[in-house]
Coordinates of C-alpha atoms in Angstrom, one line a residue:
M1 CA 17.4 23.8 -3.9
S2 CA 14.5 22.8 -1.5
A3 CA 11.8 20.2 -1.9
G4 CA 9.3 22.8 -2.0
N5 CA 8.5 23.0 1.6
G6 CA 11.5 24.4 3.0
L7 CA 13.5 21.1 3.3
P8 CA 16.7 20.4 1.2
C9 CA 15.9 17.8 -1.6
D10 CA 18.9 15.6 -0.2
V11 CA 16.8 15.3 3.1
A12 CA 13.7 14.3 1.3
W13 CA 15.8 11.8 -0.8
D14 CA 17.1 10.4 2.2
V15 CA 13.8 9.9 3.7
L16 CA 12.7 7.9 0.8
R17 CA 15.9 5.9 0.5
S18 CA 15.6 5.0 4.4
T19 CA 11.8 4.3 4.8
S20 CA 10.9 0.3 5.2
N21 CA 7.9 1.4 2.9
P22 CA 8.5 0.3 -0.8
V23 CA 8.7 3.3 -3.0
W24 CA 9.5 3.8 -6.5
L25 CA 9.2 6.2 -9.3
V26 CA 8.0 5.2 -12.5
D27 CA 7.4 6.7 -15.9
H28 CA 4.0 7.0 -17.5
V29 CA 4.3 3.3 -19.2
G30 CA 5.5 2.1 -15.9
A31 CA 9.4 1.7 -16.6
L32 CA 11.2 2.0 -13.2
L33 CA 13.2 5.0 -12.7
W34 CA 14.1 4.8 -9.2
A35 CA 13.5 2.5 -6.1
N36 CA 14.5 2.5 -2.8
H37 CA 15.9 -0.8 -1.0
A38 CA 12.8 -1.8 0.6
A39 CA 10.8 -1.4 -3.2
S40 CA 14.0 -3.5 -4.8
S41 CA 13.6 -6.4 -2.4
Y42 CA 9.8 -6.3 -2.8
L43 CA 10.3 -6.7 -6.6
G44 CA 12.9 -9.1 -6.5
L45 CA 15.7 -6.6 -7.9
D46 CA 19.2 -5.9 -7.3
E47 CA 19.3 -1.8 -6.8
G48 CA 21.5 -1.8 -9.8
D49 CA 18.8 -3.5 -12.0
V50 CA 16.2 -1.1 -11.3
A51 CA 16.6 1.3 -14.3
S52 CA 16.4 -1.4 -16.8
K53 CA 13.2 -3.0 -15.9
S54 CA 9.5 -2.2 -16.1
L55 CA 7.5 -2.2 -12.7
F56 CA 4.9 -4.7 -14.5
E57 CA 7.3 -7.2 -15.9
C58 CA 8.4 -7.6 -12.0
L59 CA 5.0 -8.5 -10.6
P60 CA 2.6 -11.2 -11.2
R61 CA 0.6 -11.0 -14.1
D62 CA -2.7 -10.3 -12.1
K63 CA -1.0 -7.7 -10.2
A64 CA 0.6 -6.2 -13.1
Q65 CA -2.5 -5.7 -14.9
H66 CA -4.2 -4.0 -11.9
R67 CA -1.5 -1.6 -11.2
R68 CA -1.2 -0.8 -15.0
L69 CA -5.0 0.0 -14.8
M70 CA -4.5 2.1 -11.4
L71 CA -1.4 3.9 -13.2
N72 CA -3.3 4.8 -16.0
A73 CA -6.3 6.1 -13.8
A74 CA -3.7 8.2 -12.2
R75 CA -2.1 9.6 -15.5
R76 CA -5.7 10.2 -16.7
T77 CA -6.9 12.3 -13.8
N78 CA -3.8 13.4 -12.6
E79 CA -5.1 12.6 -9.0
S80 CA -3.7 10.0 -6.8
V81 CA -5.1 6.6 -6.5
E82 CA -5.3 4.3 -3.3
F83 CA -6.2 0.8 -3.0
V84 CA -5.4 -2.2 -0.8
D85 CA -4.0 -5.3 -2.3
F86 CA -2.5 -8.6 -1.3
H87 CA 1.0 -9.6 -2.8
Q88 CA 2.8 -11.6 -0.4
R89 CA 1.1 -9.6 2.5
W90 CA -1.4 -6.8 2.7
W91 CA -0.5 -3.5 1.2
Q92 CA -2.0 -0.1 0.8
V93 CA -0.8 1.1 -2.2
S94 CA -0.7 4.9 -3.2
I95 CA 0.2 6.0 -6.9
R96 CA 0.7 9.8 -7.1
P97 CA 1.5 11.9 -9.9
T98 CA 4.6 14.3 -9.4
D99 CA 5.2 17.7 -10.7
H100 CA 7.3 16.3 -13.3
R101 CA 5.5 15.5 -16.4
D102 CA 4.7 11.7 -16.5
V103 CA 6.5 10.7 -13.4
F104 CA 4.6 9.0 -10.6
V105 CA 5.6 7.7 -7.1
F106 CA 4.3 4.2 -6.0
W107 CA 4.2 3.8 -2.3
Q108 CA 3.3 0.6 -0.5
R109 CA 2.7 0.5 3.3
D110 CA 2.2 -3.1 5.1
I111 CA -1.2 -2.8 6.7
G112 CA -1.1 -6.6 7.8
R113 CA -0.8 -5.6 11.5
Q114 CA -3.5 -3.0 11.2
L115 CA -6.1 -5.7 9.5
Q116 CA -5.1 -8.2 12.3
A117 CA -6.0 -5.6 15.0
E118 CA -8.9 -4.7 13.7
E119 CA -10.2 -8.3 13.2
D120 CA -9.4 -9.0 17.0
L121 CA -11.3 -6.1 17.7
R122 CA -14.1 -7.1 15.8
R123 CA -14.1 -10.8 17.5
S124 CA -13.7 -9.1 20.8
L125 CA -16.9 -6.9 20.5
M126 CA -18.6 -9.8 19.1
R127 CA -17.8 -11.7 22.4
A128 CA -18.9 -8.8 24.5
V129 CA -22.3 -8.7 22.9
T130 CA -22.7 -12.2 23.1
I131 CA -21.9 -12.3 26.6
Q132 CA -24.1 -9.0 27.3
E133 CA -27.1 -11.2 25.7
D134 CA -26.6 -14.2 27.5
E135 CA -26.6 -12.2 30.8
R136 CA -29.7 -10.6 29.7
R137 CA -31.5 -14.0 29.0
R138 CA -30.2 -15.2 32.5
I139 CA -31.7 -12.1 34.2
S140 CA -35.0 -12.6 32.3
R141 CA -35.3 -16.3 33.2
D142 CA -34.5 -15.4 37.0
L143 CA -37.1 -13.1 36.9

């Protein structure tokens, strides 16, 4: 059996299990169906406890409410929902419907380094503009 793109399903599952990004499957009400090691750690669960929990009971109340709203939006529209959120660090979160009715994939990617690099670049550009303006003023005075 293949994963729909010619890859065997076991290869796809190996990728999901081994990624350092938290990935979990939930049903339409947020009950955890499966989580990789990174997701279990993120939620503070042992991997064996995953199937007995709801995603929303493992998160702080404000994060749980927001993710519940986003899950409902993905369910209602049958479209992926993506957003950036802070919980322990900055994450890009994606909630995607699957081909299986009422099963959704949550995928998170740590974007802290990316945001820091963007901020460093913004500061460098501001310094360059300031230096350029100072040089123009100095040349103007000299003329």
